[in-house]
XYZ file of C-alpha atoms in Angstrom:
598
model
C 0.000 0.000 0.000
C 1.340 3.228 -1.153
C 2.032 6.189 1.295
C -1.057 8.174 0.135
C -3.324 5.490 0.256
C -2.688 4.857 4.287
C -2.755 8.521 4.410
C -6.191 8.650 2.994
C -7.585 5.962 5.266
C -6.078 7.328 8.256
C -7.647 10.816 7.265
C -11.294 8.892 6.483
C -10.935 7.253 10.321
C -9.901 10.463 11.897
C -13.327 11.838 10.095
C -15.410 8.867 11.456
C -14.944 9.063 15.186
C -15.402 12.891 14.834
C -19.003 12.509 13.138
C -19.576 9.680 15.633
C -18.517 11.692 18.516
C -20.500 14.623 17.200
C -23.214 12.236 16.534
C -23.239 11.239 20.388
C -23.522 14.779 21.647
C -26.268 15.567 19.349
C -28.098 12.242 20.529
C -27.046 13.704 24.442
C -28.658 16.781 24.023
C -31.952 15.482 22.202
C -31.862 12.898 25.646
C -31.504 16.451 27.613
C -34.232 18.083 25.862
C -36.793 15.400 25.895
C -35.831 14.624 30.032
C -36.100 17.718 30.918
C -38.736 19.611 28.940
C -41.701 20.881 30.184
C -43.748 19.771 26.928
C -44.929 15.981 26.849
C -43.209 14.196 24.250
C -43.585 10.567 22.624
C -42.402 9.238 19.293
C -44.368 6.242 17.498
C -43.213 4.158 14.820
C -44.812 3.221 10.788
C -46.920 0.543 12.794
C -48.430 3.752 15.529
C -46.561 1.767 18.223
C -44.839 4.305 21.162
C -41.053 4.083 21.213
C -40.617 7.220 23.054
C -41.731 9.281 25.950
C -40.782 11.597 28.810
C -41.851 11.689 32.005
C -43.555 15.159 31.430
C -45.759 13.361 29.139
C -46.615 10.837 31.978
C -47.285 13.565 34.410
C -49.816 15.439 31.731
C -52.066 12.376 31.505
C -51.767 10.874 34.765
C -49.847 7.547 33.567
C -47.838 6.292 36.843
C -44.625 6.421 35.125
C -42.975 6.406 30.964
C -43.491 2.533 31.094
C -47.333 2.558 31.253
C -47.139 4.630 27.741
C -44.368 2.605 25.966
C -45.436 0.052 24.088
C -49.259 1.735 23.593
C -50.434 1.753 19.974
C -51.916 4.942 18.771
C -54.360 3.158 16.625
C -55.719 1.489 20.003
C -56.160 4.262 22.700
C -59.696 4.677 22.671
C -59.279 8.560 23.981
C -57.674 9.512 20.211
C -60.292 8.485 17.921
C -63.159 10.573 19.604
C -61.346 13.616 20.207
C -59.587 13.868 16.726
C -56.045 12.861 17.409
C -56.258 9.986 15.600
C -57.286 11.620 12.527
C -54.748 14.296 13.257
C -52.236 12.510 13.287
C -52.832 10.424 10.113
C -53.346 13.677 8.332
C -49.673 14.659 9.504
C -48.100 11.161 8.318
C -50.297 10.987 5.164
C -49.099 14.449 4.204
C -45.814 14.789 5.601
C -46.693 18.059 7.251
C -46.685 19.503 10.590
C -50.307 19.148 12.485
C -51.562 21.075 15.542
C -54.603 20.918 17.330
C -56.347 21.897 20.447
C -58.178 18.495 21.962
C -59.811 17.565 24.957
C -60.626 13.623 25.986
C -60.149 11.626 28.993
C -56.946 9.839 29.582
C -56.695 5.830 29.508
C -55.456 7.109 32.859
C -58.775 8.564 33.967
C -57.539 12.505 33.886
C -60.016 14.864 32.132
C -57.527 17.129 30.301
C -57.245 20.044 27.576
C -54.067 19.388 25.148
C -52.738 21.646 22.767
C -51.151 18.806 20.173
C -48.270 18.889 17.495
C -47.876 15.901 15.223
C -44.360 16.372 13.374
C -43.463 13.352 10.696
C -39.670 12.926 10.415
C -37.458 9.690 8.771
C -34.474 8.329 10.351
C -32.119 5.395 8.946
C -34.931 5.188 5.787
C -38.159 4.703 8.465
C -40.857 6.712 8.929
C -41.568 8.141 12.707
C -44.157 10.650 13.966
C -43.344 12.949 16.419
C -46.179 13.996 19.133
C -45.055 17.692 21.543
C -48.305 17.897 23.728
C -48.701 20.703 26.358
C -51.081 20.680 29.032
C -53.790 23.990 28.514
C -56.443 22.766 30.433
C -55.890 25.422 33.112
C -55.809 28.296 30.475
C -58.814 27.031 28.454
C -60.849 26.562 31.259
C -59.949 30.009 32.133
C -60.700 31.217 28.682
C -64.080 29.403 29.008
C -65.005 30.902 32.212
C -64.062 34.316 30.993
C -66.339 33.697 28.111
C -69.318 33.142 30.262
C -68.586 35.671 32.087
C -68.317 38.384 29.172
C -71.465 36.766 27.918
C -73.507 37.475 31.471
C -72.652 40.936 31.829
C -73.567 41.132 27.916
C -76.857 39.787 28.994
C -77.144 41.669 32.101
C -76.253 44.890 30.312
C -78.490 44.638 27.304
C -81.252 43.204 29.411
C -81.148 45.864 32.066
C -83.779 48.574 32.349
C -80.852 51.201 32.976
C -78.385 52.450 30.569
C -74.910 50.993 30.790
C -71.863 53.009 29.550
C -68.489 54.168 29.497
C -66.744 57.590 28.964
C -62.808 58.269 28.743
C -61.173 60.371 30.699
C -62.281 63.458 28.617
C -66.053 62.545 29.215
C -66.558 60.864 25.882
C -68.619 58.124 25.231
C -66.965 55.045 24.023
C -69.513 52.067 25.246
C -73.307 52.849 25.237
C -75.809 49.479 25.447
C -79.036 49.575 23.630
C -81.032 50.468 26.022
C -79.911 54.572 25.390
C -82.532 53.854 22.651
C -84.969 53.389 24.495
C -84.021 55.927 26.623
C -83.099 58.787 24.333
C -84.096 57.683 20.969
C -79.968 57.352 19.948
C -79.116 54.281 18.593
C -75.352 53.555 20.286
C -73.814 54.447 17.271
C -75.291 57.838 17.232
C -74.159 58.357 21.044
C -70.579 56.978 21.041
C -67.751 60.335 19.933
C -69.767 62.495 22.190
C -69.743 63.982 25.751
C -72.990 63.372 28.115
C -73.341 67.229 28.001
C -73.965 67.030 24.116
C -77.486 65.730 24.890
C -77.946 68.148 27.501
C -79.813 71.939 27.135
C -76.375 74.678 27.662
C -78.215 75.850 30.889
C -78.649 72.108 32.073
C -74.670 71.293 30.536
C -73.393 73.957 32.262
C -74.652 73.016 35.949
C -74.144 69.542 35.946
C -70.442 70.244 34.203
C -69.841 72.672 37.225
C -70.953 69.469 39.229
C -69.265 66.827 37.346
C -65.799 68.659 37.432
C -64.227 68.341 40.309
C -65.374 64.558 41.007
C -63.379 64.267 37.746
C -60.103 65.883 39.178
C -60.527 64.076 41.958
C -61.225 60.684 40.246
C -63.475 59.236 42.958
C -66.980 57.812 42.683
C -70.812 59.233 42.169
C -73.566 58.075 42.549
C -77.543 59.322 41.821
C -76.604 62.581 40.243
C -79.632 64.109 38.784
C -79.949 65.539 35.111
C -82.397 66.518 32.651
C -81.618 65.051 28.794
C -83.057 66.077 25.305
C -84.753 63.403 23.775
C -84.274 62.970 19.991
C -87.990 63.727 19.381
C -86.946 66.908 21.313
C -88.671 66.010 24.502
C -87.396 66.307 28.049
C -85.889 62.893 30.099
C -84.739 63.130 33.753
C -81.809 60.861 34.115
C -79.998 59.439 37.690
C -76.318 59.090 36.660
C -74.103 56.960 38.933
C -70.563 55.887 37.912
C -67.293 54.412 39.529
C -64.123 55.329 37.729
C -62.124 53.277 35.778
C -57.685 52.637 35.884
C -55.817 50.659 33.396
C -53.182 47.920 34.704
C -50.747 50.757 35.750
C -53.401 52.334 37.638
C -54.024 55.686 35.229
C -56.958 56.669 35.241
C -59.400 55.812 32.247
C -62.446 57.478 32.473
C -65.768 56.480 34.091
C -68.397 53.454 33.686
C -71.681 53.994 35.015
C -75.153 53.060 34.172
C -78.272 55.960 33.816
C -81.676 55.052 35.335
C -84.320 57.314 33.630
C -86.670 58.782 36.166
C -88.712 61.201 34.741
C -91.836 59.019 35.684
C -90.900 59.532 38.957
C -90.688 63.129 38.402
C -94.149 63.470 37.245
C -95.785 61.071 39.979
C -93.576 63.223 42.408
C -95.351 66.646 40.884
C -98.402 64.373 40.732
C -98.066 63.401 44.314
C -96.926 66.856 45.635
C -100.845 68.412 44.492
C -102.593 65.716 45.631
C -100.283 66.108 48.941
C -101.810 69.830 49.014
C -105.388 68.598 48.785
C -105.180 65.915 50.982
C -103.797 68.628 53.215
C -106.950 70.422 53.807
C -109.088 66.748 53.823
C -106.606 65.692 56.758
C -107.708 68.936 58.698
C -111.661 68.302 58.337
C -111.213 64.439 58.809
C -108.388 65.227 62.141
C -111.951 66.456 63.988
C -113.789 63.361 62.886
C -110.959 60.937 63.739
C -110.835 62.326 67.174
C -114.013 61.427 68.104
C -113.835 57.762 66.734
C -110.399 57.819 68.359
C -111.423 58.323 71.660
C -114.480 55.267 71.188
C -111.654 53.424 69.646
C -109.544 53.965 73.092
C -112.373 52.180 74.902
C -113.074 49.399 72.630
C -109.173 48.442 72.632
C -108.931 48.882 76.603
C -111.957 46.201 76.552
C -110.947 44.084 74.255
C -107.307 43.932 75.940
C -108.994 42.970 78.710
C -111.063 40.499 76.961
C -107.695 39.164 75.277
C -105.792 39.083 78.730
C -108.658 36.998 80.589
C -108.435 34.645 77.412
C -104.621 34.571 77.754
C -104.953 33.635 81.287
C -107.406 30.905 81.051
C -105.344 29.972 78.244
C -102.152 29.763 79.951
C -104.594 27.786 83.375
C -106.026 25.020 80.557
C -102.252 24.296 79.671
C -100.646 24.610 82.933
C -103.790 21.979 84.044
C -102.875 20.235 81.282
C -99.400 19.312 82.278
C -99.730 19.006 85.754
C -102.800 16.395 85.277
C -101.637 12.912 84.950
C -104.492 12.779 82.280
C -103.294 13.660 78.930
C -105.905 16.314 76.882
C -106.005 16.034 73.311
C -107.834 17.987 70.739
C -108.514 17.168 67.198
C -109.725 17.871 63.513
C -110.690 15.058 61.435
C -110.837 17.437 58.264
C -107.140 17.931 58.540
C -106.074 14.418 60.408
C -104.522 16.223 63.120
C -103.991 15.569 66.619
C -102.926 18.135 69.336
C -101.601 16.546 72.896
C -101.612 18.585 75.877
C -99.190 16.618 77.985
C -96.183 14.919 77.856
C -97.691 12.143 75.665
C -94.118 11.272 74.205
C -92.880 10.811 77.549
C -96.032 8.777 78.783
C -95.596 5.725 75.939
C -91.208 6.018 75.922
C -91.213 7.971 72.863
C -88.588 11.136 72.697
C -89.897 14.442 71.885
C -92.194 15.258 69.316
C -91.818 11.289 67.647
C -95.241 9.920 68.779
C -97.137 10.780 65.555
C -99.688 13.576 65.376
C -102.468 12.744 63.233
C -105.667 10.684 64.055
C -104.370 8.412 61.440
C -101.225 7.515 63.475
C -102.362 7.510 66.635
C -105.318 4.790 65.279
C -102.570 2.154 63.919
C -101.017 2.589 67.520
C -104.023 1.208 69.164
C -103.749 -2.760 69.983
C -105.042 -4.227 66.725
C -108.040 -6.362 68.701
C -109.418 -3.038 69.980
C -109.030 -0.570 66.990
C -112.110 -2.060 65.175
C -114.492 -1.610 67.819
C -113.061 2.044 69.173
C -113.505 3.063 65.382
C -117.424 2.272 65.326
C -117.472 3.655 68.379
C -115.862 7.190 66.947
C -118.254 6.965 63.849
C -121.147 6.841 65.564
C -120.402 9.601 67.893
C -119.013 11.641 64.959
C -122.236 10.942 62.846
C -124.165 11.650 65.496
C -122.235 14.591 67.210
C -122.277 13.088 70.485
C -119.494 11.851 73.532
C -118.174 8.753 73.330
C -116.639 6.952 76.041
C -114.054 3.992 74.951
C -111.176 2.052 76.571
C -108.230 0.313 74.886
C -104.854 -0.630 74.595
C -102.044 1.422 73.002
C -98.574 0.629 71.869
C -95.065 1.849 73.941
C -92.268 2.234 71.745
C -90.494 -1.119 72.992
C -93.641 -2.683 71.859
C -95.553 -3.255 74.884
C -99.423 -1.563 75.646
C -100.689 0.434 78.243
C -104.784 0.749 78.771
C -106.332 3.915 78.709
C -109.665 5.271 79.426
C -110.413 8.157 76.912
C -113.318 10.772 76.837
C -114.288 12.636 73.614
C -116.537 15.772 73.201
C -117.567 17.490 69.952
C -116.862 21.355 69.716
C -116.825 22.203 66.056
C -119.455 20.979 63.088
C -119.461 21.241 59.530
C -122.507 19.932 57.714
C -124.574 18.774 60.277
C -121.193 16.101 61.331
C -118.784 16.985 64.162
C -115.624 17.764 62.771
C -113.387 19.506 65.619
C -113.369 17.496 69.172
C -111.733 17.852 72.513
C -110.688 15.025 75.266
C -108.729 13.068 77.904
C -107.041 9.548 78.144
C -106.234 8.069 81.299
C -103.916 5.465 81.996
C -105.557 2.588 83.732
C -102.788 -0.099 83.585
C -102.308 -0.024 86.657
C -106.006 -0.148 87.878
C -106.785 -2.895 85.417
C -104.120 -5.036 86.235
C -104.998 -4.399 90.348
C -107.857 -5.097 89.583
C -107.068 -8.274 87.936
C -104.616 -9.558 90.507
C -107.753 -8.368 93.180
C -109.888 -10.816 91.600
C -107.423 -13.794 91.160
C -106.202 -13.537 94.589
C -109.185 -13.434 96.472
C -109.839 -16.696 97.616
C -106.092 -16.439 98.917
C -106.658 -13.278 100.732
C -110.038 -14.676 102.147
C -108.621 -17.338 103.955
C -105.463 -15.456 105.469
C -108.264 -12.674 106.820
C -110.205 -15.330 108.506
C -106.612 -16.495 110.107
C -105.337 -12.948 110.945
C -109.104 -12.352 112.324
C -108.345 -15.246 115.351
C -105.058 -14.404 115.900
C -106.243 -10.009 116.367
C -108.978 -11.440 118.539
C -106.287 -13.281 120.765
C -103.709 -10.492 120.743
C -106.620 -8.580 121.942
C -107.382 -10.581 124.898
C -103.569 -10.600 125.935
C -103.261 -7.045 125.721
C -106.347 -6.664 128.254
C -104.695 -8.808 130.857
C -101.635 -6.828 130.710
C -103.214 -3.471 130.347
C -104.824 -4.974 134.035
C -101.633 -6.575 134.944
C -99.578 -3.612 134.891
C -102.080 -1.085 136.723
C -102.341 -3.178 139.644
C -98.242 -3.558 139.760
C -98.563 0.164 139.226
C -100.469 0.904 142.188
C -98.512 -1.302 144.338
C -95.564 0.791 143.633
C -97.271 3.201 144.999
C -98.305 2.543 147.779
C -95.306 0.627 149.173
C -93.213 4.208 148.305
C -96.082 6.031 150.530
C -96.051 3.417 153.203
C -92.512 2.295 153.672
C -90.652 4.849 152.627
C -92.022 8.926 153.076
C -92.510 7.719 156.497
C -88.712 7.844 157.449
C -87.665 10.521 155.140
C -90.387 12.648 157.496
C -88.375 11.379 160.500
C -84.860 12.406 159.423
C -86.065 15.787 158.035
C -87.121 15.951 161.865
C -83.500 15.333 163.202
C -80.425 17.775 163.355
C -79.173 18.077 159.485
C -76.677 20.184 158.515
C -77.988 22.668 155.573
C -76.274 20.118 152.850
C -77.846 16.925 154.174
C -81.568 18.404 154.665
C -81.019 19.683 150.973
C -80.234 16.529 149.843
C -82.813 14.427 151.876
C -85.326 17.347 150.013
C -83.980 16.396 147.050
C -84.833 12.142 147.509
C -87.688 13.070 148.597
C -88.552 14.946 145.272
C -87.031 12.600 143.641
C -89.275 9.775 145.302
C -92.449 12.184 144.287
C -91.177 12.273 140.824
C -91.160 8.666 140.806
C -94.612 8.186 141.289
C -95.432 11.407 139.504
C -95.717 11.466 135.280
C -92.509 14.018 134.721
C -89.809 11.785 135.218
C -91.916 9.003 132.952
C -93.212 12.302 130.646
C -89.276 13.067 130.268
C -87.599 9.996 129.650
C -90.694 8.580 127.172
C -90.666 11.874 125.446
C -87.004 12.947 125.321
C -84.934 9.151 125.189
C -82.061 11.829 124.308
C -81.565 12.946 127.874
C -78.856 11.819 130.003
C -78.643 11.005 133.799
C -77.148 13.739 134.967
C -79.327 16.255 132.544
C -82.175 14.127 134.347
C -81.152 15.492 137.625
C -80.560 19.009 136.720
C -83.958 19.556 134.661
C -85.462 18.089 138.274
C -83.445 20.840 140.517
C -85.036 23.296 137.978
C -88.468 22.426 137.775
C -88.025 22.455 142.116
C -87.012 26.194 141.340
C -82.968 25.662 143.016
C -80.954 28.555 141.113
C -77.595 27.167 139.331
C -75.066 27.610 142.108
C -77.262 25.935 144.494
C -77.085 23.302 141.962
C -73.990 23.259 141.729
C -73.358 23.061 145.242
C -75.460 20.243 145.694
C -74.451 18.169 143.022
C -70.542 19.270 143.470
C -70.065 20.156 139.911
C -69.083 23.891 138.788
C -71.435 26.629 137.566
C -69.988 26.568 134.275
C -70.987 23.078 133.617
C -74.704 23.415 135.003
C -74.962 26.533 133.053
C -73.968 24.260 129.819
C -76.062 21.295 130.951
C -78.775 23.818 130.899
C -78.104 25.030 127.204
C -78.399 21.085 126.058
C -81.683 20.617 128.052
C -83.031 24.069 126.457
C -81.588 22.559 122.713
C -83.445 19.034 123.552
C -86.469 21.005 124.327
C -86.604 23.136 121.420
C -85.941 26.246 123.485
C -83.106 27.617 121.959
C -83.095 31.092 120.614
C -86.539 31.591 122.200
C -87.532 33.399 125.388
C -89.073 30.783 126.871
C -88.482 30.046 130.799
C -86.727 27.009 131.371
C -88.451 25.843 134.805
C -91.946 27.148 133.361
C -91.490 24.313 130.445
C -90.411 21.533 133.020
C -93.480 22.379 135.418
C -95.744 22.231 132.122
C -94.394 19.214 131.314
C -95.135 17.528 134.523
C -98.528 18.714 134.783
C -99.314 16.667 131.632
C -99.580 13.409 133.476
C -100.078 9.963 132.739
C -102.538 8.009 134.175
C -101.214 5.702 137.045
């Protein structure tokens, strides 16, 4: 091989690992660009099959991840055919030209999107391949959607209004009128818009509201119900209410004004209208004043009496319900025109119902009512109703847990129609109880008979015993008695009559008291009425009722005067003579005059 020749081949390698190296940075960068762009992009092959997508593409219709969209044949996603991509992107392979389209489908992925789609064909290594750049616009069309509707409202709104709707620049000329001004002033809107509100005005009238007008202007704010008198085209006069807000562009200069104008000329004639009639009614006031006086003063008393009237009605109203809950009966009052049913009483409460649940139509309560009785209660309600008269029924109704209570009801007529009572008034009462005594009375009476006839002997012998004892114990009574009068006063009267010192005769007094108490009731009257009392409180209240002052108490029973004086305080408390100015000695002394007999 000659010199050149190797130098040509060396020179042909050297140029094939540039174009391949250059070939693998281009294929870097189109890896770049399709990772990282914000567009979703897939590539399919002649056959419609996916070879290609990013993960922005994923993201835009909800697919987990790329691998859920390789592999997918256009042909077979059922969202393309429907919504034009399909045909869209045939048209781009059939003509070899660059397709775009706005579509909007559901995903295979389940997302409800808007896609703005370019199909561009390209060939590579003598194949035919179809690219697909998608971009998610669902937010901006929905946007563009909802501005629609909402430029074709206030269209609607404006042009359906009764008031005129425009807008002046920020030299006062018109450059949006609705059609209403048509209406209004006879200009079409093309006839209005190039001119100034004042152009349609008289020069007295344009002068005065321009004097007005101008310095809201300067100061850009708000007006609202600014009155003005317009020519009409026909030449005729229209009084106009202007109100407007003014208007700032993005860099908040100011615009000029919108505003709407409400024509009230109408109101301007019924106002001149009403101001004469005002003027005659004037003088009618004065002559009817004298007259309404009079029936004023009548009308004074009548309200006085019927206030009254109303008041007593309140009140007996206010007594029937207050009667009405506080009754164990329950009062009821119905309309059979109207199936309704009012309770007075807690009737929920009475059958284990919460509030308001029991129903409240004659209807309901009926299917209530045990299903043996209902037949028979209902002839009996017929035949009162037909012939407007009380009836008088008892039956069984149904709790809420399914069990019945028996009531007793009463029914009175109050209201016909037709010759037929219609509106009635009246009372159940719960018997349950009484019926079921009553039943138990009746069972168990045999039962009760012969334990009577036993408890009858054994009273009768009880009786007896209690007789004997009643005997028994008078005659032990009176020996008492008269042993304590015979064997014992006898000496006490003896020692008395020997030297004492002043101690000993007091306390030789005080047994013999005692011994009188004895066989007196007011020892007995205090320890059978007041078991509370101790021994030594005993002894004290005796001293007392003797009339012995509390040191000579305390002397002779050697305690201190501070603990009679308490002793005292506990007798008074037992007594119920605390905080009252009762004497202490008078109450003993009454109490022992209330005696027993021996």
């Amino acid at each position: 091989m000659s010199k050149s020749n190797k130098k040509r081949k060396a020179d042909t390698v050297e140029i094939s690992r540039a174009e391949l190296e250059s070939l693998q940075e281009s294929e870097q960068r189109y890896r770049n660009i399709l990772v990282n762009s914000s567009f979703g992009i897939s590539a399919y092959d002649e056959t419609g099959q996916c070879i290609l997508a990013n993960r922005a593409l994923a993201e835009i219709i909800g697919a987990p991840d790329v691998n859920h969209i390789l592999g997918q044949n256009m042909h077979t996603i059922r969202s393309w055919k429907p919504s034009g991509m399909l045909a869209l992107a045939e048209d781009s392979l059939r003509h070899g030209s660059r397709e775009r389209k706005t579509v909007h489908f559901t995903t295979t992925f389940g997302k409800d999107i808007w896609l703005d789609c370019t199909f561009v064909p390209y060939r590579e290594r003598g194949k035919q391949y179809l690219l697909l750049i998608a971009e998610n616009v669902t937010t901006s069309v929905l946007f563009e959607k909802s501005l629609m509707e909402s430029e074709a409202r206030y269209r609607a709104l404006v042009e359906s209004t009764s008031d005129w709707v425009w807008e002046v620049d920020e030299n006062a000329i018109y450059t949006y009128a609705s059609p209403k001004v048509e209406d209004i002033l006879g200009y079409t809107p093309e006839e209005v818009l190039g001119k100034t509100p004042f152009d349609f005005m008289s020069p007295d009238e344009a002068k005065s509201i321009a004097a007005i007008f101008a310095p809201i202007s300067t100061a850009q704010k708000p007006f609202h119900n600014l009155e003005n008198t317009n020519l009409h085209k026909d030449g005729s006069h229209v009084v106009l209410e202007t109100s407007g807000v003014p208007i700032f562009d993005g860099d908040g200069i100011f615009r000029g004004y919108r505003g709407i104008d409400r024509d009230i000329t109408e109101r301007y004639k019924i106002h001149g209208a009403l101001q004469q009639s005002k003027d005659e009614l004037g003088i009618r006031v004065k002559k009817r004043t004298k007259e309404l006086q009079a029936m004023n003063e009548k009308l004074l008393i009548e309200i006085e009496s019927r206030k009254l009237i109303e008041e007593q009605i309140r009140k007996s109203e206010e007594k029937f319900r207050s009667a009405a809950l506080c009754t164990a009966d329950l009062i009821w009052q119905g309309d059979v025109r109207e199936n309704n049913l009012i309770w007075y009483g807690d009737i929920d409460g009475s059958l284990g119902y919460e509030y308001m649940e029991f129903p409240r139509t004659i209807s309901g309560h009926m299917e209530n009512i045990h299903p043996e009785d209902r037949e028979d209660l209902i002839k009996d309600i017929e035949k009162a109703v037909a012939a407007g008269e009380d009836f008088y029924a008892e039956y069984r109704i149904r709790c809420k847990d399914g069990t019945y209570l028996t009531w007793n009801e009463r029914g009175k007529p109050i209201g016909f129609e037709n010759g037929k009572a219609v509106e009635w008034v009246g009372s159940v009462t719960d018997i349950t109880q009484q019926k079921r005594d009553r039943d138990n009375l009746v069972t168990s009476a045999e039962e009760y008979k012969g334990v009577s006839l036993e408890l009858l002997e054994k009273n009768t012998a009880l009786k007896v015993l209690l007789e004997q004892r009643v005997k028994d114990q008078s005659v032990t009574e009176q020996n008492i008695l008269q042993n304590i009068r015979t064997l014992v006063f006898p000496y006490l009267t003896k020692l008395k009559s020997s030297t004492l010192s002043v101690e000993e005769r007091a306390k030789v007094d005080l047994i013999e008291s005692n011994l009188e108490e004895i066989i007196s009731p007011f020892a007995r009257k205090l320890t059978s009425r007041q078991m509370n009392f101790s021994a030594r409180e005993l002894e004290i209240a005796d001293l007392i009722r003797s009339g012995k002052q509390g040191k000579e108490i305390a002397r002779i029973l050697n305690l201190s005067p501070e603990t009679i004086n308490t002793h005292r305080k506990a007798i008074r408390r037992k007594l119920g003579l605390t905080g009252k100015g009762s004497n202490l000695r008078s109450a003993l002394i009454s109490i022992s005059e209330r005696q027993f007999p021996l």
